Amino acid sequence: MTDRLSILVPIRVLEGESIPEGVPELLAHAHVVLLGYHVIPEQTAAGQARMQFEDRATERLDEYEEMFEDAGATVERRLVFTHNGQKTIDRMIAEHDCMAVLVPNATGPVEDVLVPVRGAIGVDRLARVVASVFGNMDADVTLYHVADEDTTDDDIQTLLGGMADRLAEFGMDPSTIETRIDRDQNPLDAIVDVADAFDTVVMGETDPSLATFVFGMPADQVANRFLGPVFVVQRERAAADEDE
Amino acid sequence: MVDQPVDADAAGENIAGEVPAEEPEAVTDDAVVHDDNVELERTIGLVGGLAIGIGTMIGAGIFVFPGLAAANAGLAATLSFAIGGLIALLVALPTSELATAMPRSGGGYYFISRGMGTAYGAIVGLGLWLGLMFASAFYLVGLGHYASAVFAELNVALPFSPVIGIGLLFGAALTALSIGGTENTAKIQNVVVGVLLVVLTGFLSYGVLDAVGVFGGGTVPEQFFSRGYFRVLTTAALVFTSYLGFAQVATVAGEIKQPGRNLPLAMVGSVLIVTVFYVVTIFVATSAFGAERLGEFGETAMVEVAREFLGLPGAVAILGAGLLATFSSANASILSASRAVYALSRDALLPRKASEVNLRYGTPHIALLSAGGPILVLVATGRVELLAEVASFLHLIMYGLMCIALLVLRRRNPEWYSPSYRVPGYPVVPAVGALASFGLIVFMQPASIAIGVVVMLASYLWYRYYAGDVTLKGDI
């Protein structure tokens, strides 16, 4: 199956993080890049940690790999000892051409998916992830936009309508797609509030800016506050799309 | 350099039946890859590498040695520092080539054990571990002098000299911190080095302007070789401790991103930067007071120099910088010593247990303790010059052997040896580097040479006793 999209699932494998309930089923139609990583302090050489922990980490990853495969996913796995977890995750995204990173939290069977859409940029990738992960599931997708004062209803309809068309193009049943619009709220708070009624969230990564530098990526903030799993769709990287 | 196989197969077992850990399958720009898809991420960039090199070196050369060097060699101490810098550069270039060919943790020990065999490797590896302890102890005694100067500045009269006590205190605190601390020490090191360079640049610029007479001061010309030519070389041997840091960059070679580019830049760059700072510092310091008086101030001479130029604020700034610099040098050396223990135990030259990682903090507590403990004993001796020379001795042996290892590897040219950086001026540069390294040892005090030789002998005997069957030499 070549149309499976690569989704990165980073797990801090030696710190008691495991694959939460429902996550393997959630990714049944994806190509899972299972990253077990262990962050070590500067004082320790990475090889030193490997000598001691490799066996235990490998054992756990074996177990997790089986869980994903049993659910129907194809799996590729990596085990990395690192001083800098973020650098490792970024490298994996680039090397495996991952469309999205899953922040793994427990969930039941997925029935309702919330897809916050910020703007026209990155809509294509967002749609591809939603369609490929949830297209064959019996799930309802809600496209959600938090508009500011200057945006007219027409603009929003164009945006969300375009997104819905895209999903249909990728083979989703249009009857499962709904839209929802809120106005004059802090987008972040609004997304977290609305998400409560959903099983999972799929949202785009934001371009880095001063605000994201100070407050962190909105997607990460949502992931921290929302209790279910969050797919963070990666923005297009310069070199990442060559061999699609 | 995308995928570089390392074809050095380690074999044999030590007296406890432990075998060397297997070699990685490939070394890339971003990770060291072992079989079974286990990777070790590379996380230190160029800035981090430079900070390790400069941070380790600058503490000694600027904040401890100027007074001692001036007392020994007069104004010509400037030349002594330049000679030291030249030798360091002659070694840093071959080291860069070796490091890009074998970007693995362990630095000089790794290159020599793979290039020349286990016996040389053991002498260098154990010598490096002990050499770093001597170096750390030296920095800690320097730190003690600066802390005492703070007390003196505050007019707190103590009935005893607090130098050694403070050195011991900081030594114990540093060891405890490295074991229990999970803070991002590398980031702090970068900031400390940045602050130091800014403070020093400001201070030295003022000093140079003053020395050439811009502020009306000017200086009385002094006889350059006031203590004779021989003293220039013995002083160079003494102050060479100020140039030990670049090899510490190679110690963490396994963790440096894009090693083919960053390792040579970090090593050669840090040597060049500190050499300039050292030479200018000595020039400024001697022109402020003349070598004679400068020598009388001893370890904290720079504080008096700053006071002369900028009054109390200058003295306070240099005091603070001196504390920071000696502290960061000691810290870097303890961490390097722990890396050396890891590299040795990985190759079964020390018990595997020695590099065990603490489950609670994730730090190698045994390796850190086995560095921190002996350091305290060494600090207690309080012999600055002896500690410095023994540290230099053990490093110089390693430097010389690294140059020879390079010559050996180039001649045999094994298939796995494909450095992405090649030393210019081969074979002259590594040959001169080796001769200069061994040559400098001759100018040390007999006591330092004796201690160094004993350490080497003990290392060799340990290897024969403990790991005589281990072969680490690459396929050459």
XYZ file of C-alpha atoms in Angstrom:
720
model
C 0.000 0.000 0.000
C 1.842 3.035 -1.194
C -0.834 5.556 -0.365
C -0.380 5.167 3.357
C 0.986 8.329 4.875
C 3.837 8.237 7.329
C 2.825 9.328 10.805
C 5.502 9.754 13.443
C 4.720 8.395 16.897
C 7.440 9.505 19.316
C 7.573 7.606 22.599
C 9.927 8.270 25.497
C 10.428 4.598 25.725
C 12.270 4.317 29.026
C 10.240 6.808 30.998
C 7.121 4.770 31.318
C 5.478 6.258 28.233
C 3.654 3.527 26.437
C 1.151 3.280 23.613
C -2.133 4.489 25.113
C -5.358 2.682 24.535
C -7.020 3.283 21.200
C -3.934 4.666 19.495
C -3.073 1.548 17.451
C -6.660 1.455 16.118
C -6.456 5.166 15.375
C -3.470 4.551 13.101
C -4.730 1.356 11.517
C -4.605 2.923 8.047
C -1.306 4.723 8.421
C 2.341 3.905 7.992
C 3.578 4.281 11.540
C 7.103 5.523 12.157
C 7.591 4.365 15.716
C 10.334 6.389 17.384
C 11.490 5.162 20.750
C 13.796 7.761 22.194
C 15.542 8.325 25.457
C 16.751 11.747 26.540
C 19.934 11.614 28.599
C 21.675 14.367 30.560
C 24.751 16.107 29.151
C 27.022 14.360 31.620
C 26.268 11.016 30.059
C 27.594 9.823 26.729
C 24.810 8.517 24.518
C 26.718 5.275 23.992
C 26.905 4.799 27.723
C 23.132 4.865 28.026
C 22.878 2.521 25.057
C 25.126 -0.102 26.654
C 22.838 -0.200 29.631
C 19.351 0.402 28.280
C 19.289 -0.923 24.756
C 17.890 -4.314 25.643
C 15.070 -2.984 27.728
C 14.126 -0.359 25.163
C 14.189 -2.874 22.322
C 11.955 -5.211 24.267
C 9.330 -2.536 24.751
C 9.511 -1.376 21.155
C 8.994 -4.970 20.007
C 5.817 -5.031 22.022
C 4.581 -1.676 20.665
C 5.416 -2.605 17.104
C 3.276 -5.700 17.450
C 0.360 -3.648 18.815
C 0.398 -1.409 15.749
C 0.769 -4.282 13.335
C -2.080 -6.175 14.955
C -4.283 -3.132 14.443
C -3.434 -3.102 10.731
C -0.750 -0.471 10.403
C 2.573 -0.882 8.659
C 5.400 -0.066 11.031
C 8.945 1.171 10.800
C 10.867 1.743 13.984
C 13.858 3.620 15.281
C 15.525 3.695 18.666
C 17.557 6.798 19.438
C 19.565 7.868 22.462
C 19.804 11.631 22.432
C 20.644 14.730 24.432
C 18.023 16.697 22.570
C 14.655 15.071 21.990
C 13.330 17.799 19.696
C 16.296 17.513 17.343
C 15.743 13.780 17.098
C 12.034 14.197 16.373
C 12.743 16.808 13.691
C 15.318 14.550 12.075
C 12.893 11.630 12.011
C 10.205 13.805 10.412
C 12.661 14.767 7.674
C 14.186 11.331 7.139
C 10.876 9.483 6.967
C 9.021 12.229 5.234
C 6.350 12.194 7.940
C 3.211 14.142 7.137
C 2.151 14.366 10.753
C 3.303 13.706 14.284
C 0.894 12.065 16.676
C 0.869 13.234 20.256
C -0.307 9.952 21.681
C -3.057 10.168 24.275
C -5.660 7.551 25.078
C -8.926 7.494 23.177
C -11.891 5.239 22.672
C -13.156 4.230 19.236
C -12.930 7.326 17.054
C -16.274 8.702 15.939
C -15.771 12.450 15.816
C -12.714 14.177 14.437
C -12.103 17.901 14.894
C -10.078 19.611 12.183
C -9.287 23.255 12.979
C -8.475 25.091 9.731
C -6.532 28.313 10.137
C -6.127 29.480 6.593
C -5.557 28.409 3.024
C -1.895 27.603 3.571
C -1.239 23.937 4.198
C -4.838 22.923 3.534
C -3.697 20.346 1.031
C -1.497 18.478 3.474
C -4.124 18.732 6.192
C -6.731 17.229 3.868
C -4.429 14.405 2.812
C -3.751 13.410 6.403
C -7.428 13.491 7.370
C -8.512 11.563 4.291
C -5.843 8.941 4.537
C -6.120 8.280 8.267
C -9.894 8.541 8.646
C -11.136 7.923 5.107
C -11.736 4.247 5.721
C -13.069 4.679 9.213
C -16.589 5.324 10.190
C -15.847 8.761 11.572
C -17.433 12.193 11.222
C -15.111 15.044 10.427
C -15.849 18.575 11.589
C -13.975 21.378 9.876
C -13.658 24.230 12.307
C -12.640 27.809 11.859
C -12.351 30.605 14.409
C -12.860 33.828 12.448
C -11.764 37.305 13.370
C -13.890 40.420 12.774
C -12.582 41.228 9.311
C -13.331 37.861 7.792
C -16.634 37.669 5.934
C -18.832 34.604 5.920
C -18.026 34.194 2.245
C -14.307 33.977 2.952
C -14.889 31.299 5.524
C -17.199 29.333 3.272
C -14.591 29.463 0.534
C -11.963 28.198 2.925
C -13.920 25.390 4.535
C -15.740 24.539 1.310
C -12.425 24.231 -0.466
C -11.181 21.964 2.274
C -14.318 19.794 2.074
C -13.897 19.504 -1.700
C -10.329 18.439 -1.195
C -11.409 15.732 1.235
C -14.003 14.509 -1.236
C -11.334 14.427 -3.940
C -9.234 12.226 -1.726
C -12.163 9.850 -1.462
C -14.057 10.845 1.657
C -17.791 10.645 1.813
C -19.031 14.289 1.753
C -21.928 13.377 4.048
C -19.512 12.715 6.886
C -18.069 16.233 6.670
C -19.514 19.069 8.695
C -18.380 22.622 9.238
C -18.495 24.812 12.262
C -17.569 28.441 12.708
C -17.026 30.552 15.774
C -16.260 34.250 15.932
C -14.404 36.667 18.128
C -12.713 34.248 20.400
C -9.159 33.394 21.163
C -8.635 30.637 18.575
C -6.579 28.521 20.934
C -9.088 28.577 23.797
C -11.930 28.023 21.357
C -10.256 24.965 19.853
C -9.556 23.451 23.254
C -13.127 24.097 24.412
C -14.733 22.649 21.300
C -12.354 19.696 21.233
C -13.840 18.393 24.465
C -16.710 16.901 22.504
C -14.416 15.162 20.010
C -12.240 12.063 20.115
C -9.234 13.421 18.327
C -7.854 16.617 16.779
C -5.979 17.058 13.505
C -4.352 20.443 13.093
C -1.603 22.123 11.158
C 1.730 23.214 12.487
C 2.237 26.978 12.491
C 5.198 28.714 10.944
C 7.670 29.672 13.610
C 7.420 33.298 14.694
C 8.197 35.365 17.745
C 4.867 34.415 19.298
C 5.432 30.713 18.790
C 8.930 31.131 20.160
C 7.590 32.708 23.346
C 4.407 30.722 23.861
C 5.211 27.525 22.011
C 3.491 26.138 18.945
C -0.308 26.410 19.121
C -0.547 22.759 18.120
C 1.653 21.785 21.048
C -0.417 23.926 23.388
C -3.610 22.249 22.219
C -1.916 18.886 22.651
C -1.023 19.814 26.210
C -4.504 20.901 27.152
C -6.663 18.463 25.170
C -6.715 15.020 26.719
C -7.089 12.981 23.537
C -4.607 12.266 20.741
C -3.576 15.154 18.499
C -2.195 14.870 14.977
C 0.149 17.740 14.232
C 0.363 18.041 10.468
C 3.837 19.200 9.516
C 4.283 22.248 7.341
C 5.950 21.620 4.056
C 9.685 21.341 4.396
C 11.981 22.359 1.621
C 13.653 19.023 1.013
C 11.035 16.699 2.429
C 8.784 16.306 -0.577
C 11.205 15.159 -3.201
C 10.331 11.501 -3.334
C 6.588 11.613 -2.940
C 30.384 12.229 4.406
C 27.081 10.438 4.478
C 27.702 6.912 5.544
C 31.068 6.028 6.910
C 31.622 2.476 8.072
C 34.031 1.923 10.903
C 35.948 -1.210 10.233
C 37.935 -1.497 13.418
C 36.951 -4.749 15.058
C 37.633 -4.889 18.750
C 38.221 -8.342 20.167
C 39.507 -10.298 23.163
C 38.422 -10.122 26.765
C 39.731 -8.704 30.002
C 40.468 -10.453 33.255
C 36.851 -10.203 34.335
C 35.682 -11.828 31.116
C 34.211 -8.640 29.641
C 34.610 -8.032 25.927
C 34.825 -4.672 24.187
C 31.444 -3.324 23.100
C 30.871 -3.843 19.401
C 31.708 -1.060 16.989
C 28.927 0.904 15.332
C 27.876 0.079 11.806
C 27.928 3.544 10.413
C 28.634 7.105 11.324
C 26.522 9.819 9.752
C 26.265 13.583 10.063
C 23.477 13.285 12.566
C 23.983 10.062 14.443
C 26.164 7.084 15.212
C 24.266 4.034 14.004
C 24.592 0.646 15.635
C 23.084 -2.473 14.188
C 19.453 -3.156 14.888
C 18.609 0.446 14.115
C 19.818 1.884 17.378
C 21.132 5.384 16.976
C 23.044 7.846 19.082
C 21.968 11.350 18.187
C 24.595 14.008 17.563
C 23.527 17.167 19.349
C 26.523 19.476 19.753
C 26.902 22.135 17.081
C 29.870 24.281 16.126
C 29.177 26.858 18.836
C 28.919 24.120 21.435
C 32.195 22.604 20.244
C 34.000 25.940 20.355
C 32.566 26.591 23.816
C 33.950 23.286 25.084
C 37.391 24.044 23.671
C 37.597 27.678 24.693
C 35.801 27.138 27.993
C 38.269 24.486 29.043
C 41.320 26.458 28.011
C 40.739 30.091 28.819
C 40.454 29.663 32.569
C 44.076 28.700 32.992
C 45.925 30.790 30.447
C 44.461 34.120 31.333
C 43.459 33.893 34.940
C 46.124 31.741 36.563
C 49.332 31.817 34.544
C 50.206 35.443 33.700
C 51.801 36.142 37.087
C 53.590 32.803 37.294
C 54.802 33.003 33.702
C 56.063 36.554 34.081
C 57.961 35.563 37.202
C 59.627 32.756 35.256
C 60.403 34.312 31.916
C 59.911 38.040 32.177
C 58.429 39.836 29.197
C 59.395 36.860 27.016
C 56.502 34.949 28.622
C 54.570 36.351 25.669
C 56.777 34.232 23.459
C 56.238 31.202 25.721
C 52.494 31.449 25.172
C 53.006 31.853 21.445
C 55.187 28.720 21.380
C 52.530 26.812 23.307
C 49.884 27.994 20.850
C 52.017 26.942 17.891
C 52.525 23.449 19.283
C 48.822 23.175 20.078
C 48.031 24.172 16.511
C 50.504 21.649 15.094
C 48.680 18.965 17.077
C 45.153 20.286 16.530
C 45.473 19.940 12.754
C 46.369 16.211 12.769
C 43.820 15.650 15.539
C 41.168 17.176 13.306
C 41.968 14.717 10.552
C 41.823 11.765 12.936
C 38.612 13.037 14.459
C 36.863 13.344 11.118
C 38.004 9.838 10.211
C 36.846 8.427 13.545
C 34.231 10.755 14.997
C 33.662 8.648 18.078
C 33.654 9.412 21.763
C 36.963 9.011 23.535
C 39.073 11.401 21.473
C 42.811 10.833 21.473
C 42.433 7.522 23.250
C 40.191 6.187 20.526
C 42.452 7.319 17.676
C 45.573 5.869 19.255
C 44.065 2.558 20.330
C 42.644 2.047 16.820
C 45.687 3.316 15.015
C 48.513 1.886 17.105
C 47.065 -0.875 19.245
C 45.830 -1.564 22.735
C 49.054 -1.019 24.685
C 49.501 2.549 23.429
C 45.774 3.079 23.770
C 45.783 1.963 27.392
C 48.710 4.206 28.293
C 47.065 7.178 26.635
C 43.544 6.396 27.835
C 44.419 5.853 31.468
C 46.917 8.705 31.208
C 44.231 10.971 29.785
C 41.853 10.102 32.586
C 44.518 10.878 35.208
C 45.781 13.872 33.232
C 42.322 15.371 33.273
C 42.209 14.891 37.033
C 45.466 16.773 37.395
C 44.092 19.473 35.127
C 40.838 19.730 37.090
C 42.750 19.923 40.348
C 44.893 22.674 38.885
C 41.826 24.681 37.841
C 40.244 24.158 41.246
C 43.323 25.452 43.055
C 43.193 28.457 40.700
C 39.548 28.884 41.615
C 40.561 28.761 45.270
C 43.025 31.599 44.690
C 40.337 33.723 43.068
C 37.822 33.017 45.815
C 40.461 33.948 48.397
C 41.085 37.161 46.515
C 37.393 37.926 46.890
C 37.744 37.591 50.652
C 40.792 39.828 50.543
C 38.844 42.369 48.494
C 36.090 42.373 51.106
C 38.678 42.889 53.806
C 37.683 39.709 55.544
C 40.784 38.608 57.367
C 40.987 34.859 57.733
C 43.400 33.238 60.165
C 44.368 30.641 57.547
C 44.730 30.511 53.778
C 41.369 29.441 52.364
C 42.747 28.509 48.930
C 42.824 24.737 49.338
C 39.665 24.561 51.422
C 37.705 26.424 48.759
C 39.214 24.302 46.017
C 38.127 21.149 47.857
C 34.676 22.544 48.474
C 34.131 23.396 44.829
C 35.609 20.087 43.708
C 33.127 18.181 45.850
C 30.268 20.458 44.809
C 31.065 20.064 41.112
C 31.167 16.293 41.366
C 27.881 16.216 43.254
C 26.346 18.604 40.742
C 27.406 16.506 37.775
C 25.917 13.411 39.354
C 22.657 14.898 40.557
C 22.124 17.819 38.203
C 19.901 17.452 35.188
C 20.164 21.061 34.065
C 21.291 21.769 30.587
C 24.940 22.357 31.417
C 25.998 22.783 27.794
C 23.780 25.848 27.375
C 25.235 27.361 30.543
C 28.754 26.650 29.297
C 28.006 28.496 26.047
C 26.750 31.533 27.923
C 29.694 31.523 30.335
C 32.185 31.403 27.474
C 30.334 34.191 25.673
C 30.378 36.421 28.755
C 34.063 35.712 29.350
C 35.015 36.598 25.801
C 33.087 39.868 25.971
C 34.598 40.894 29.319
C 38.103 39.981 28.179
C 37.807 41.678 24.809
C 36.717 44.900 26.475
C 39.414 44.742 29.102
C 42.204 43.795 26.710
C 41.258 46.422 24.145
C 41.556 49.065 26.826
C 44.809 47.527 28.003
C 46.350 47.484 24.538
C 45.377 51.081 23.864
C 46.854 52.070 27.178
C 50.029 50.116 26.629
C 50.750 51.796 23.307
C 50.278 55.161 24.978
C 46.855 56.310 23.775
C 45.834 57.277 27.291
C 49.117 58.977 27.972
C 50.479 56.206 30.114
C 52.906 54.435 27.878
C 55.355 51.994 29.289
C 59.018 51.857 29.894
C 60.531 49.457 27.402
C 61.876 46.441 29.159
C 64.456 43.926 28.139
C 62.538 41.161 26.362
C 64.622 38.147 27.367
C 65.265 39.391 30.884
C 65.549 35.851 32.235
C 67.375 34.253 29.345
C 66.269 32.106 26.433
C 66.055 28.785 28.273
C 63.409 30.154 30.642
C 61.192 30.878 27.656
C 60.992 27.160 26.918
C 60.513 25.983 30.492
C 57.757 28.543 30.818
C 56.205 27.291 27.601
C 56.177 23.795 29.121
C 54.548 25.150 32.272
C 51.835 27.183 30.584
C 51.016 24.482 28.046
C 48.215 23.460 30.411
C 46.388 26.458 28.938
C 46.133 24.596 25.635
C 44.729 21.249 26.737
C 41.121 22.027 25.914
C 41.012 21.410 22.180
C 41.508 17.692 22.709
C 38.407 17.722 24.925
C 36.447 18.582 21.807
C 37.668 15.305 20.324
C 36.554 13.521 23.491
C 32.952 14.266 22.579
C 33.534 13.736 18.854
C 30.748 11.144 18.842
C 28.231 13.807 19.782
C 29.176 16.575 17.360
C 26.861 17.309 14.460
C 28.378 17.238 10.984
C 31.696 16.102 12.423
C 33.510 16.446 9.117
C 33.006 20.174 9.197
C 32.529 21.089 12.840
C 35.344 19.099 14.458
C 38.240 20.744 12.602
C 36.633 24.175 12.895
C 35.999 23.803 16.627
C 39.470 22.461 17.424
C 41.598 24.700 15.260
C 39.304 27.658 15.900
C 39.452 27.380 19.671
C 43.253 27.062 19.621
C 43.631 30.154 17.443
C 41.194 32.206 19.503
C 42.742 31.407 22.873
C 46.285 31.887 21.564
C 45.451 35.426 20.509
C 43.806 36.127 23.850
C 46.751 34.702 25.794
C 49.427 36.597 23.915
C 47.541 39.876 24.179
C 46.830 39.270 27.865
C 50.473 38.717 28.714
C 51.461 41.716 26.655
C 48.958 43.927 28.451
C 49.744 42.511 31.881
C 53.491 42.894 31.568
C 53.187 46.370 30.132
C 51.048 47.471 33.063
C 53.484 46.487 35.756
C 56.615 45.087 34.253
C 57.320 41.394 34.590
C 59.044 41.729 37.935
C 56.097 43.146 39.837
C 53.568 41.084 37.949
C 55.323 37.930 39.127
C 54.928 39.011 42.735
C 51.145 38.987 42.445
C 51.117 35.228 41.734
C 47.987 33.431 40.573
C 45.614 36.379 40.725
C 47.916 38.881 39.011
C 45.210 39.759 36.482
C 43.079 41.288 39.219
C 45.847 43.756 39.993
C 46.297 44.512 36.302
C 42.594 45.303 35.993
C 42.740 47.454 39.111
C 45.637 49.394 37.640
C 43.713 50.133 34.454
C 40.117 50.487 35.558
C 40.121 50.783 39.335
C 37.875 48.781 41.615
C 35.186 47.977 38.997
C 37.868 46.462 36.772
C 39.212 44.359 39.610
C 35.726 43.137 40.477
C 34.961 42.278 36.859
C 38.156 40.263 36.477
C 37.597 38.557 39.818
C 34.162 37.477 38.694
C 35.451 36.396 35.294
C 38.276 34.466 36.936
C 35.867 32.581 39.168
C 33.648 31.757 36.214
C 36.522 30.729 33.982
C 38.302 28.451 36.438
C 34.978 26.955 37.453
C 33.983 26.181 33.872
C 37.430 24.736 33.117
C 37.228 22.434 36.126
C 33.703 21.406 35.223
C 34.597 20.632 31.610
C 37.598 18.577 32.702
C 35.613 16.480 35.170
C 33.049 15.727 32.476
C 35.803 14.834 30.003
C 37.426 12.571 32.578
C 34.133 10.775 32.975
C 33.904 10.386 29.179
C 37.415 8.929 29.201
C 36.362 6.367 31.805
C 33.396 5.460 29.618
C 35.570 5.014 26.536
C 37.965 2.774 28.490
C 35.244 0.654 30.004
C 33.495 0.356 26.640
C 36.688 -1.245 25.366
C 37.010 -3.488 28.452
C 40.159 -1.736 29.683
C 38.289 -0.787 32.851
C 35.443 -2.730 34.464
C 32.159 -2.277 32.625
C 30.653 -1.224 35.915
C 32.725 1.960 35.837
C 30.544 3.523 33.182
C 27.255 2.401 34.658
C 24.474 4.931 34.472
C 22.619 5.921 37.596
C 18.946 4.995 37.301
C 17.669 7.964 39.228
C 19.567 10.773 37.486
C 20.692 9.045 34.313
C 24.269 10.123 35.010
C 27.392 7.970 35.155
C 27.924 8.266 38.902
C 30.801 5.797 39.202
C 32.788 7.412 36.400
C 32.175 10.866 37.849
C 33.141 9.775 41.345
C 36.250 8.056 40.071
C 37.229 11.413 38.606
C 36.016 13.626 41.437
C 37.490 11.621 44.304
C 41.149 11.648 43.253
C 40.809 15.275 42.202
C 40.162 16.227 45.812
C 43.358 14.482 46.879
C 45.276 16.359 44.207
C 43.707 19.683 45.158
C 44.805 19.094 48.731
C 48.447 19.226 47.612
C 47.879 22.782 46.426
C 50.911 22.639 44.115
C 49.726 24.693 41.155
C 52.818 24.372 38.994
C 53.273 20.663 39.618
C 49.619 19.870 38.899
C 49.758 21.904 35.706
C 52.927 20.255 34.463
C 51.812 16.700 35.138
C 48.538 17.427 33.347
C 50.503 18.841 30.415
C 52.928 15.919 30.454
C 50.186 13.329 30.148
C 48.429 15.291 27.442
C 51.640 15.913 25.513
C 52.328 12.174 25.402
C 48.882 11.742 23.914
C 49.395 14.605 21.450
C 52.693 13.196 20.256
C 51.225 9.729 19.841
C 48.220 11.119 17.979
C 50.572 12.684 15.446
C 52.399 9.368 15.112
C 49.095 7.514 14.790
C 48.246 9.797 11.916
C 51.557 9.066 10.200
C 50.997 5.326 10.682
C 47.455 5.428 9.354
C 48.386 7.516 6.342
C 51.204 5.125 5.442
C 49.167 1.950 5.804
C 46.082 3.672 4.443
C 43.522 1.056 5.549
C 40.262 0.950 3.682
C 38.148 2.323 6.511
C 40.378 5.342 6.971
C 38.771 8.094 4.934
C 38.945 11.403 6.771
C 36.909 14.206 5.241
C 39.464 16.719 6.467
C 43.089 16.188 5.540
C 45.910 17.854 7.378
C 47.811 20.404 5.297
C 51.565 20.012 4.972
C 51.627 16.249 5.477
C 53.959 14.685 6.564
C 55.820 17.705 7.949
C 53.051 19.075 10.187
C 52.296 15.842 12.092
C 56.012 14.984 12.311
C 56.898 18.384 13.709
C 53.825 18.201 15.948
C 55.029 14.910 17.430
C 58.599 16.161 17.906
C 57.432 19.414 19.453
C 55.059 17.628 21.838
C 57.708 15.235 23.080
C 60.333 17.999 22.984
C 58.378 20.278 25.289
C 58.342 17.582 27.979
C 62.115 17.888 28.314
C 61.741 21.400 29.670
C 59.533 20.425 32.593
C 60.594 20.119 36.208
C 62.121 16.713 37.069
C 59.365 16.042 39.622
C 56.619 16.476 37.021
C 58.418 14.210 34.565
C 58.900 11.563 37.271
C 55.216 11.572 38.213
C 54.206 11.439 34.560
C 56.470 8.471 33.867
C 55.130 6.630 36.909
C 51.572 7.177 35.717
C 52.444 5.838 32.257
C 54.186 2.820 33.716
C 51.276 2.091 36.028
C 48.875 2.387 33.071
C 50.925 -0.088 31.078
C 51.082 -2.562 33.966
C 47.355 -2.256 34.498
C 46.791 -3.056 30.840
C 49.081 -6.129 31.035
C 47.354 -7.324 34.177
C 43.746 -6.523 33.398
C 43.264 -6.537 29.676
C 46.315 -8.101 28.075
C 44.143 -10.063 25.647
C 42.098 -7.175 24.349
C 42.894 -6.080 20.815
C 41.520 -2.788 19.638
C 43.734 -1.998 16.717
C 41.903 -1.319 13.500
C 42.490 -3.491 10.484
C 45.638 -1.867 9.120
